[in-house]
C-alpha cells in the first residue's frame, strides 16, 4: 500500500525528469509563462508542475487601450496545453521542496525534477480569521467557491468579513440569505474606491435584486460525469463545470502548486442562493473587525443575546455587536504560497511574505524567477504603478517573466515592459463597469493633491486625481467612455490647469477636446 512506501522509495520509483524550463503553478501567471517559453523555444523541454486537475488559460484577450486589457479565464484540461505545445510536459502534483543550489524540485508524488531556469507561480491562499474553526470558510479558488455554494444552499444568514474584491462580489451575488458584512473601513470597497464611490454603489445593495440564472458564457470542461454545460447549482445536482476560477488547493496539505486567484466574473457559473425564498438584505457593519468567534457549545460562554443557541456560530465584533449566523466567510486577503520553497534556500521575502523579485522578475536565488500572487515587485516602480494581486497583473507578470527567462538564456538585454508604467484595471462591481487608473485612490500622495468628481446617481461616478495640474489617477464607474482619454492624459502628464473647470463637464465631449 502507498501508505507503507517510504518517501525515498517513491522517489526511486520515478527517474529524474530534466527540463530547460520549469514553471510551478497552473494559474494564469504560470500558464502564460509556459506559453511564452514554449513559443520562444519550440525545441526546448518545458515542464509545468501543478497540483490542480485543470489549468487556467487566457481566452478572448482584448487590448482595450495602451494599458487596459480585458480577457476571460478558462479552466482547461492540461492536455489542451500539451497539444498546442508539444514541447510542454505537465506534471500533476504539488511541490514538496526545492533545492535551489542543485536546481532540483521534489514533488509530493515522489518525483525529482531538474531545471536550468525555474519560475515560481504558485499563487496565494486566503487568510483565515482562525485556522481551527469549521464554521469559517475562506473563498479564493474553485473548490472553496463550490463549498461556499453548498453551505449557502441551507443558510439563512451569513457573515462576510473583508472589504476587497471577493467580498464586494459575494455580498452582491448572494440571494435568498441575509448577509451581515463586517468591514474595518469607513466605506465599502476601500481597496478600490473612496467614500464617494462607495456611496454611489450602496443603493445597488439596498435595491431588490432580481433572481439570476447561473449561466456561463465561457467554454467549460467537466471533471465528473454529467452533461457538458450543466449549470445546476442546487445542492442535489452539484456543479461539475468550472469558470474563471483559480487553482484548486488541497486543504491543509501545505504543498504548493495551486492557489491562484479567482478570475474575472468567477461567480457567473455559480448560483449563490440561500435557504430563504423571499429577498434578503445586506447589513453593513462599518469600522469593525472580528473580536471573537464562538459556538453555543463553548463552555462558560455568557449568553450574548436573546436568540443565543438559535445559530450554530456567533461573531462578536469590535463595535460591541454580536451576530449569530450559519457560517462566516473570511475574505480578508491572501498569503503568498511560498512554504514549499523556503526551507534550505535563501529567498529574500518582502514584508507581505511574497518572494522579492527585481525588474527582471528574478528572485534572490540564482536561476529562479517568480510571477503572480506569490511574488512582490521590489524594483523602483513607476510613479503611476503599484502592485495589486489581480488577474491582470498575474497575466502580465507571467508573460514578462517568460520573456526575461528567454532573454537571459539568449544573453539579450531586456527592459521593464510598458505594462508596468501605468496601473490599469478594468472589472465589474454591482453590475457596473469599473475602470481604475494610476494612483486612483491618491496612494502615496498625502495631502498634496486635489480631486475632481462627477456623479450621476444610478448611472456613473467619475473621479480624477490631480497634483500640480497633472492627472495622476482616475476611477470610472459606469459606461463613461473616458478610459482611453484619461489614460492618455495620465501618461502624457499634460498640465490640465487651464482646463480644470471643464474637465468633467458632461456637456463637453472631452474625447474630442484632447484628440
Coordinates of C-alpha atoms in Angstrom, one line a residue:
X1 CA 0.0 0.0 0.0
X2 CA 1.1 3.6 -0.7
X3 CA 0.9 4.5 2.9
X4 CA 3.7 2.0 3.7
X5 CA 6.0 3.2 1.0
X6 CA 8.8 5.5 2.2
X7 CA 9.5 8.9 0.6
X8 CA 12.9 7.6 -0.6
X9 CA 11.3 4.5 -2.2
X10 CA 8.7 6.7 -4.0
X11 CA 11.4 8.9 -5.4
X12 CA 13.4 5.9 -6.5
X13 CA 10.4 4.7 -8.5
X14 CA 10.4 8.0 -10.6
X15 CA 13.6 8.7 -12.6
X16 CA 14.8 12.3 -12.5
X17 CA 13.0 14.4 -15.1
X18 CA 15.1 17.3 -16.5
X19 CA 13.8 20.4 -18.3
X20 CA 15.4 23.5 -19.6
X21 CA 12.5 25.5 -18.1
X22 CA 10.2 24.5 -15.2
X23 CA 7.2 26.6 -14.1
X24 CA 5.3 25.8 -10.9
X25 CA 1.6 26.7 -10.8
X26 CA -1.2 26.1 -13.3
X27 CA -2.9 29.5 -12.8
X28 CA -2.9 32.5 -15.1
X29 CA 0.7 33.5 -14.3
X30 CA 2.1 30.0 -14.7
X31 CA 0.3 29.1 -17.8
X32 CA 1.1 32.4 -19.5
X33 CA 4.7 32.0 -18.6
X34 CA 4.8 28.4 -20.0
X35 CA 3.1 29.5 -23.3
X36 CA 5.6 32.3 -23.7
X37 CA 8.6 30.0 -23.1
X38 CA 7.2 27.2 -25.3
X39 CA 6.6 29.6 -28.1
X40 CA 10.1 31.3 -27.8
X41 CA 11.9 27.9 -27.6
X42 CA 9.9 25.3 -29.5
X43 CA 12.7 22.8 -29.3
X44 CA 13.3 23.2 -25.5
X45 CA 11.7 21.0 -22.9
X46 CA 9.3 23.0 -20.7
X47 CA 7.8 21.5 -17.6
X48 CA 4.7 22.7 -15.8
X49 CA 4.1 21.4 -12.3
X50 CA 0.5 21.9 -10.9
X51 CA -1.5 20.3 -8.2
X52 CA -4.7 21.1 -10.0
X53 CA -6.6 18.8 -12.3
X54 CA -7.2 21.8 -14.7
X55 CA -5.1 24.7 -15.7
X56 CA -6.1 28.3 -16.2
X57 CA -5.7 29.9 -19.6
X58 CA -6.4 33.4 -21.0
X59 CA -9.2 33.4 -23.6
X60 CA -10.8 36.2 -25.7
X61 CA -8.0 38.6 -24.9
X62 CA -8.7 42.2 -25.9
X63 CA -6.3 45.2 -25.7
X64 CA -8.8 47.9 -24.8
X65 CA -6.2 50.7 -24.8
X66 CA -2.4 51.1 -24.3
X67 CA -2.5 49.6 -20.8
X68 CA -6.1 48.4 -20.3
X69 CA -6.9 44.8 -21.2
X70 CA -9.8 42.5 -20.9
X71 CA -9.9 38.7 -21.1
X72 CA -11.8 35.7 -19.9
X73 CA -10.2 32.9 -17.8
X74 CA -11.0 29.4 -18.8
X75 CA -10.2 26.2 -17.0
X76 CA -8.9 23.6 -19.3
X77 CA -7.5 20.0 -19.1
X78 CA -3.7 20.0 -19.3
X79 CA -3.9 18.0 -22.5
X80 CA -5.1 21.2 -24.3
X81 CA -1.8 22.9 -23.4
X82 CA 0.3 19.9 -24.4
X83 CA -1.5 19.5 -27.7
X84 CA -0.8 23.1 -28.6
X85 CA 2.8 23.0 -27.5
X86 CA 4.3 19.5 -28.0
X87 CA 7.4 20.5 -26.0
X88 CA 5.4 21.1 -22.8
X89 CA 5.1 18.3 -20.2
X90 CA 2.5 18.8 -17.4
X91 CA 3.3 17.1 -14.1
X92 CA 0.2 16.9 -11.9
X93 CA 1.4 17.0 -8.4
X94 CA 2.1 19.6 -5.7
X95 CA 5.7 20.6 -4.9
X96 CA 7.2 19.2 -1.7
X97 CA 10.5 21.0 -1.6
X98 CA 13.1 23.0 -3.7
X99 CA 16.9 22.5 -3.6
X100 CA 17.8 25.8 -5.4
X101 CA 21.6 25.1 -5.2
X102 CA 21.0 21.8 -7.0
X103 CA 18.4 23.2 -9.4
X104 CA 16.0 20.4 -8.3
X105 CA 12.4 20.2 -7.1
X106 CA 10.8 17.3 -5.3
X107 CA 7.1 16.7 -5.8
X108 CA 4.5 15.2 -3.4
X109 CA 4.1 12.1 -5.6
X110 CA 7.9 11.4 -5.3
X111 CA 9.3 12.8 -8.5
X112 CA 12.6 14.7 -8.8
X113 CA 12.5 17.4 -11.4
X114 CA 15.6 19.2 -12.6
X115 CA 15.7 22.6 -14.3
X116 CA 18.0 25.2 -15.8
X117 CA 15.6 28.0 -15.2
X118 CA 12.6 27.9 -12.7
X119 CA 9.7 30.3 -12.4
X120 CA 7.5 30.0 -9.3
X121 CA 3.9 31.0 -10.0
X122 CA 2.3 29.2 -7.0
X123 CA -0.3 31.9 -6.3
X124 CA -1.6 32.7 -2.8
X125 CA -4.0 31.2 -0.3
X126 CA -6.7 33.1 1.7
X127 CA -6.0 34.5 5.1
X128 CA -8.4 32.9 7.6
X129 CA -9.8 34.6 10.7
X130 CA -8.9 31.4 12.5
X131 CA -7.4 28.1 11.4
X132 CA -9.4 25.7 13.5
X133 CA -13.0 26.8 13.2
X134 CA -15.2 24.7 10.9
X135 CA -17.7 27.5 10.5
X136 CA -15.1 29.8 8.9
X137 CA -14.7 29.5 5.2
X138 CA -12.1 31.2 3.0
X139 CA -13.1 31.9 -0.6
X140 CA -10.3 32.0 -3.0
X141 CA -10.4 29.2 -5.6
X142 CA -12.9 27.0 -7.4
X143 CA -13.0 24.3 -4.6
X144 CA -13.8 26.9 -1.9
X145 CA -16.5 28.5 -4.1
X146 CA -18.2 25.2 -4.5
X147 CA -18.0 24.6 -0.8
X148 CA -19.5 28.0 -0.2
X149 CA -22.3 27.3 -2.6
X150 CA -23.1 24.0 -0.9
X151 CA -23.2 25.6 2.6
X152 CA -25.1 28.6 1.4
X153 CA -28.0 26.5 0.0
X154 CA -29.2 25.7 3.6
X155 CA -28.2 29.1 5.2
X156 CA -30.5 31.9 6.3
X157 CA -27.8 34.3 7.5
X158 CA -24.1 34.6 6.8
X159 CA -21.4 37.0 8.0
X160 CA -18.9 38.2 5.4
X161 CA -15.7 39.7 6.8
X162 CA -13.4 41.7 4.5
X163 CA -13.5 44.6 2.1
X164 CA -11.7 43.6 -1.1
X165 CA -12.9 42.3 -4.5
X166 CA -14.1 38.9 -3.3
X167 CA -16.2 40.4 -0.5
X168 CA -17.7 43.0 -2.9
X169 CA -18.7 40.4 -5.4
X170 CA -20.1 37.9 -2.8
X171 CA -22.4 40.3 -1.0
X172 CA -23.9 41.4 -4.3
X173 CA -24.3 38.0 -5.8
X174 CA -25.9 36.2 -2.8
X175 CA -29.7 35.7 -3.0
X176 CA -32.1 34.2 -0.5
X177 CA -29.9 34.7 2.5
X178 CA -29.4 37.6 4.9
X179 CA -25.8 39.0 4.7
X180 CA -24.1 40.8 7.5
X181 CA -21.0 42.5 6.1
X182 CA -18.2 43.5 8.5
X183 CA -15.7 45.9 7.1
X184 CA -12.9 47.6 9.0
X185 CA -13.1 50.8 7.0
X186 CA -15.5 53.7 6.9
X187 CA -16.8 52.8 3.5
X188 CA -17.2 49.6 1.4
X189 CA -14.7 48.7 -1.3
X190 CA -11.8 50.6 0.3
X191 CA -9.3 48.6 -1.8
X192 CA -10.7 50.1 -5.0
X193 CA -12.8 53.1 -4.0
X194 CA -13.1 56.2 -1.9
X195 CA -16.1 57.0 0.2
X196 CA -17.8 58.9 -2.6
X197 CA -17.7 55.9 -4.9
X198 CA -18.9 53.7 -2.1
X199 CA -21.9 55.9 -1.6
X200 CA -22.7 55.7 -5.3
X201 CA -22.7 51.9 -5.1
X202 CA -24.6 51.4 -1.8
X203 CA -28.1 51.8 -3.4
X204 CA -27.3 48.8 -5.5
X205 CA -27.1 46.7 -2.3
X206 CA -30.3 48.2 -0.9
X207 CA -32.3 47.7 -4.1
X208 CA -34.2 44.5 -4.6
X209 CA -32.2 42.4 -7.0
X210 CA -33.9 40.1 -9.4
X211 CA -33.1 36.3 -9.4
X212 CA -30.1 35.5 -11.6
X213 CA -29.7 32.4 -13.7
X214 CA -26.3 30.6 -13.3
X215 CA -25.5 30.8 -17.0
X216 CA -21.8 30.9 -18.0
X217 CA -20.8 32.2 -21.4
X218 CA -17.4 30.5 -21.4
X219 CA -16.1 27.1 -22.5
X220 CA -16.1 24.7 -19.7
X221 CA -14.8 21.2 -19.0
X222 CA -16.3 18.7 -16.7
X223 CA -14.4 16.9 -14.0
X224 CA -17.1 14.4 -13.1
X225 CA -19.7 12.6 -15.2
X226 CA -22.5 14.8 -16.3
X227 CA -23.7 16.7 -19.3
X228 CA -21.4 19.4 -20.7
X229 CA -22.7 22.9 -19.8
X230 CA -24.8 21.7 -16.8
X231 CA -25.1 24.8 -14.6
X232 CA -27.4 23.4 -12.0
X233 CA -26.2 24.9 -8.8
X234 CA -28.6 23.2 -6.4
X235 CA -27.4 21.0 -3.6
X236 CA -28.6 17.9 -5.3
X237 CA -27.3 18.4 -8.8
X238 CA -24.0 19.9 -7.8
X239 CA -21.8 21.9 -10.2
X240 CA -19.4 20.0 -12.4
X241 CA -18.2 22.8 -14.6
X242 CA -15.6 25.5 -13.9
X243 CA -15.4 29.1 -15.0
X244 CA -12.9 31.8 -14.4
X245 CA -11.6 30.3 -11.2
X246 CA -8.2 29.7 -9.5
X247 CA -6.2 26.6 -8.9
X248 CA -7.6 24.0 -6.5
X249 CA -5.7 23.6 -3.3
X250 CA -5.8 20.6 -1.0
X251 CA -6.8 21.9 2.4
X252 CA -4.0 21.7 5.0
X253 CA -1.6 20.0 2.6
X254 CA 1.0 22.7 3.0
X255 CA 2.1 21.9 -0.5
X256 CA 2.4 24.3 -3.4
X257 CA 1.3 24.2 -7.0
X258 CA -2.2 25.6 -6.5
X259 CA -3.8 28.6 -5.1
X260 CA -4.1 31.1 -7.9
X261 CA -6.8 33.8 -7.6
X262 CA -10.3 33.6 -8.9
X263 CA -10.6 35.2 -12.3
X264 CA -12.9 37.8 -13.7
X265 CA -16.7 37.0 -13.3
X266 CA -15.8 33.9 -11.3
X267 CA -19.4 33.9 -9.9
X268 CA -21.1 33.7 -13.3
X269 CA -21.1 29.9 -13.2
X270 CA -22.4 29.5 -9.7
X271 CA -25.9 30.0 -8.4
X272 CA -25.3 31.6 -4.9
X273 CA -28.7 31.1 -3.3
X274 CA -29.6 30.6 0.4
X275 CA -32.5 28.8 2.0
X276 CA -34.9 31.7 2.1
X277 CA -37.4 32.2 -0.7
X278 CA -38.0 35.9 -0.1
X279 CA -35.4 38.5 -0.9
X280 CA -33.0 39.1 2.0
X281 CA -30.9 42.3 2.6
X282 CA -27.3 43.2 3.3
X283 CA -26.4 44.9 6.5
X284 CA -23.1 46.6 6.6
X285 CA -21.2 46.9 9.9
X286 CA -18.6 49.7 9.4
X287 CA -15.3 50.2 11.2
X288 CA -15.2 46.9 13.0
X289 CA -13.3 43.7 13.0
X290 CA -13.9 40.2 14.4
X291 CA -13.1 40.1 18.1
X292 CA -14.2 36.5 18.8
X293 CA -15.9 33.6 17.2
X294 CA -17.7 31.0 19.3
X295 CA -20.5 28.4 19.3
X296 CA -23.3 27.6 21.8
X297 CA -21.4 24.5 22.9
X298 CA -18.3 26.5 24.0
X299 CA -18.0 26.2 27.8
X300 CA -18.6 29.1 30.2
X301 CA -19.8 31.3 27.5
X302 CA -22.1 34.1 28.7
X303 CA -25.3 34.3 26.7
X304 CA -24.9 37.3 24.4
X305 CA -28.4 37.8 23.0
X306 CA -32.0 36.6 23.1
X307 CA -31.6 34.1 20.3
X308 CA -28.5 32.5 21.8
X309 CA -28.5 28.9 20.7
X310 CA -30.6 29.6 17.6
X311 CA -27.5 29.8 15.4
X312 CA -24.6 27.4 15.1
X313 CA -21.9 30.1 15.4
X314 CA -21.6 33.6 16.7
X315 CA -19.3 36.5 15.8
X316 CA -18.5 39.2 18.4
X317 CA -17.4 42.4 16.6
X318 CA -15.2 45.1 18.0
X319 CA -18.1 47.6 17.7
X320 CA -19.8 45.6 20.5
X321 CA -22.3 43.8 18.4
X322 CA -22.7 40.0 18.4
X323 CA -24.2 38.3 15.3
X324 CA -25.4 34.8 15.1
X325 CA -25.2 33.1 11.7
X326 CA -24.9 29.8 9.8
X327 CA -21.3 30.3 8.8
X328 CA -18.6 33.0 8.3
X329 CA -16.8 33.9 5.1
X330 CA -13.3 35.1 5.6
X331 CA -12.3 37.5 2.7
X332 CA -9.6 39.4 4.5
X333 CA -6.8 39.0 1.9
X334 CA -4.3 36.4 0.8
X335 CA -0.9 35.0 1.8
X336 CA 1.6 34.1 -0.9
X337 CA 2.2 30.4 -1.3
X338 CA 5.9 30.2 -0.5
X339 CA 6.1 27.5 2.1
X340 CA 7.3 24.6 -0.1
X341 CA 10.2 26.7 -1.4
X342 CA 11.7 28.3 1.6
X343 CA 13.4 25.5 3.7
X344 CA 17.1 25.2 2.9
X345 CA 17.1 28.1 0.5
X346 CA 18.0 31.8 0.8
X347 CA 15.0 33.6 -0.7
X348 CA 14.6 37.2 0.2
X349 CA 11.0 37.9 1.3
X350 CA 9.0 41.1 1.2
X351 CA 7.0 42.4 4.2
X352 CA 3.8 40.9 2.8
X353 CA 5.5 37.4 2.6
X354 CA 6.0 37.4 -1.1
X355 CA 9.2 36.4 -2.9
X356 CA 11.0 39.6 -3.7
X357 CA 11.6 40.0 -7.4
X358 CA 13.6 42.6 -9.3
X359 CA 12.7 44.3 -12.6
X360 CA 13.6 41.1 -14.5
X361 CA 11.2 39.0 -12.3
X362 CA 14.3 37.3 -10.7
X363 CA 14.3 36.2 -7.0
X364 CA 17.4 36.2 -4.8
X365 CA 18.1 32.6 -5.8
X366 CA 20.1 32.0 -8.9
X367 CA 18.1 31.0 -12.0
X368 CA 14.8 31.2 -10.0
X369 CA 12.1 33.7 -11.2
X370 CA 8.6 34.3 -9.8
X371 CA 5.4 35.9 -11.1
X372 CA 1.8 36.5 -10.0
X373 CA 0.4 36.5 -6.5
X374 CA 3.4 34.6 -4.9
X375 CA 5.8 37.4 -5.7
X376 CA 6.3 41.0 -4.5
X377 CA 7.6 43.6 -7.0
X378 CA 10.6 45.2 -5.3
X379 CA 12.0 47.3 -8.1
X380 CA 11.7 51.1 -8.1
X381 CA 8.2 51.4 -9.5
X382 CA 6.9 54.0 -11.9
X383 CA 5.2 56.9 -10.2
X384 CA 1.9 55.7 -11.7
X385 CA 2.0 52.0 -11.0
X386 CA 1.5 49.8 -7.9
X387 CA 1.2 46.1 -7.4
X388 CA -2.2 44.7 -6.6
X389 CA -2.8 40.9 -6.7
X390 CA -5.2 40.9 -9.6
X391 CA -5.6 38.6 -12.5
X392 CA -4.5 41.2 -15.0
X393 CA -1.2 41.6 -13.2
X394 CA -0.8 37.8 -12.9
X395 CA -1.0 37.6 -16.7
X396 CA 1.4 40.5 -17.3
X397 CA 3.9 39.2 -14.8
X398 CA 3.8 35.6 -16.1
X399 CA 4.2 36.8 -19.7
X400 CA 7.1 39.2 -18.7
X401 CA 8.8 36.5 -16.6
X402 CA 8.8 34.2 -19.6
X403 CA 10.4 36.9 -21.8
X404 CA 13.0 37.7 -19.1
X405 CA 13.9 34.0 -18.8
X406 CA 14.3 33.8 -22.6
X407 CA 16.4 37.0 -22.7
X408 CA 18.7 35.6 -20.0
X409 CA 19.2 32.3 -21.9
X410 CA 19.9 34.3 -25.1
X411 CA 22.1 36.8 -23.2
X412 CA 20.0 39.6 -24.6
X413 CA 19.1 42.8 -22.7
X414 CA 15.5 43.4 -21.7
X415 CA 13.9 46.5 -20.2
X416 CA 10.8 46.6 -17.9
X417 CA 7.7 46.3 -20.0
X418 CA 5.4 49.2 -20.7
X419 CA 2.6 47.4 -18.9
X420 CA 4.3 48.3 -15.6
X421 CA 4.3 52.0 -16.5
X422 CA 0.7 52.8 -15.5
X423 CA -1.6 50.8 -13.2
X424 CA -4.7 50.0 -15.2
X425 CA -7.5 47.6 -14.3
X426 CA -11.0 47.0 -15.7
X427 CA -13.6 44.9 -13.9
X428 CA -17.2 44.9 -12.8
X429 CA -18.8 45.5 -9.4
X430 CA -22.5 45.6 -8.6
X431 CA -23.2 45.3 -12.3
X432 CA -21.3 48.5 -13.1
X433 CA -18.2 48.6 -15.4
X434 CA -15.3 49.8 -13.2
X435 CA -12.0 51.2 -14.5
X436 CA -9.2 52.2 -12.2
X437 CA -6.1 54.0 -13.4
X438 CA -2.8 55.1 -11.9
X439 CA -3.0 56.5 -8.3
X440 CA -6.7 56.1 -8.4
X441 CA -7.0 56.5 -4.6
X442 CA -4.3 59.1 -4.4
X443 CA -2.0 56.4 -3.0
X444 CA 1.2 57.9 -1.6
X445 CA 0.3 61.4 -2.5
X446 CA -0.5 62.6 1.0
X447 CA -2.4 65.9 1.2
X448 CA -0.7 67.2 -1.9
X449 CA -3.5 66.5 -4.4
X450 CA -7.0 67.5 -5.4
X451 CA -10.0 65.6 -6.6
X452 CA -12.5 66.3 -9.3
X453 CA -15.7 64.4 -9.1
X454 CA -18.8 63.9 -11.3
X455 CA -21.6 61.8 -10.2
X456 CA -24.9 60.9 -11.8
X457 CA -27.0 58.8 -9.4
X458 CA -27.5 55.3 -10.7
X459 CA -25.6 56.0 -13.9
X460 CA -22.0 56.9 -13.4
X461 CA -19.3 58.1 -11.0
X462 CA -16.1 59.8 -12.3
X463 CA -13.2 60.8 -10.2
X464 CA -9.8 62.2 -11.2
X465 CA -6.8 62.7 -9.0
X466 CA -4.7 65.8 -9.9
X467 CA -1.4 67.1 -8.5
X468 CA 0.2 70.2 -9.8
X469 CA -2.4 70.4 -12.5
X470 CA -1.4 66.9 -13.9
X471 CA -3.7 63.9 -13.8
X472 CA -2.2 61.0 -11.7
X473 CA -5.2 58.7 -11.4
X474 CA -8.9 58.1 -12.1
X475 CA -11.9 56.0 -11.1
X476 CA -14.6 55.4 -13.7
X477 CA -17.8 53.6 -12.7
X478 CA -20.4 53.1 -15.4
X479 CA -20.3 53.4 -19.1
X480 CA -18.3 56.7 -19.2
X481 CA -16.2 56.0 -22.3
X482 CA -13.5 58.1 -20.7
X483 CA -10.9 55.5 -20.0
X484 CA -8.7 55.9 -23.1
X485 CA -8.8 59.7 -22.9
X486 CA -7.9 59.7 -19.2
X487 CA -5.2 57.0 -19.8
X488 CA -3.5 59.3 -22.4
X489 CA -3.8 62.4 -20.1
X490 CA -2.1 60.4 -17.3
X491 CA 0.6 59.0 -19.5
X492 CA 1.3 62.4 -21.2
X493 CA 1.4 64.3 -17.9
X494 CA -0.2 67.3 -19.7
X495 CA -0.8 70.4 -17.5
X496 CA -4.6 70.5 -17.2
X497 CA -4.8 73.6 -15.1
X498 CA -6.4 75.7 -17.9
X499 CA -9.0 73.0 -18.5
X500 CA -9.7 72.0 -14.9
X501 CA -13.2 73.6 -14.7
X502 CA -14.4 71.9 -17.9
X503 CA -12.6 68.6 -17.5
X504 CA -15.7 66.8 -16.1
X505 CA -18.3 68.9 -17.7
X506 CA -20.8 66.4 -19.1
X507 CA -21.8 68.9 -21.9
X508 CA -18.3 68.8 -23.4
X509 CA -17.0 65.9 -25.4
X510 CA -13.7 65.5 -23.6
X511 CA -12.5 62.9 -26.1
X512 CA -12.6 65.3 -29.0
X513 CA -11.3 68.1 -26.8
X514 CA -8.0 66.4 -26.3
X515 CA -7.9 64.4 -29.5

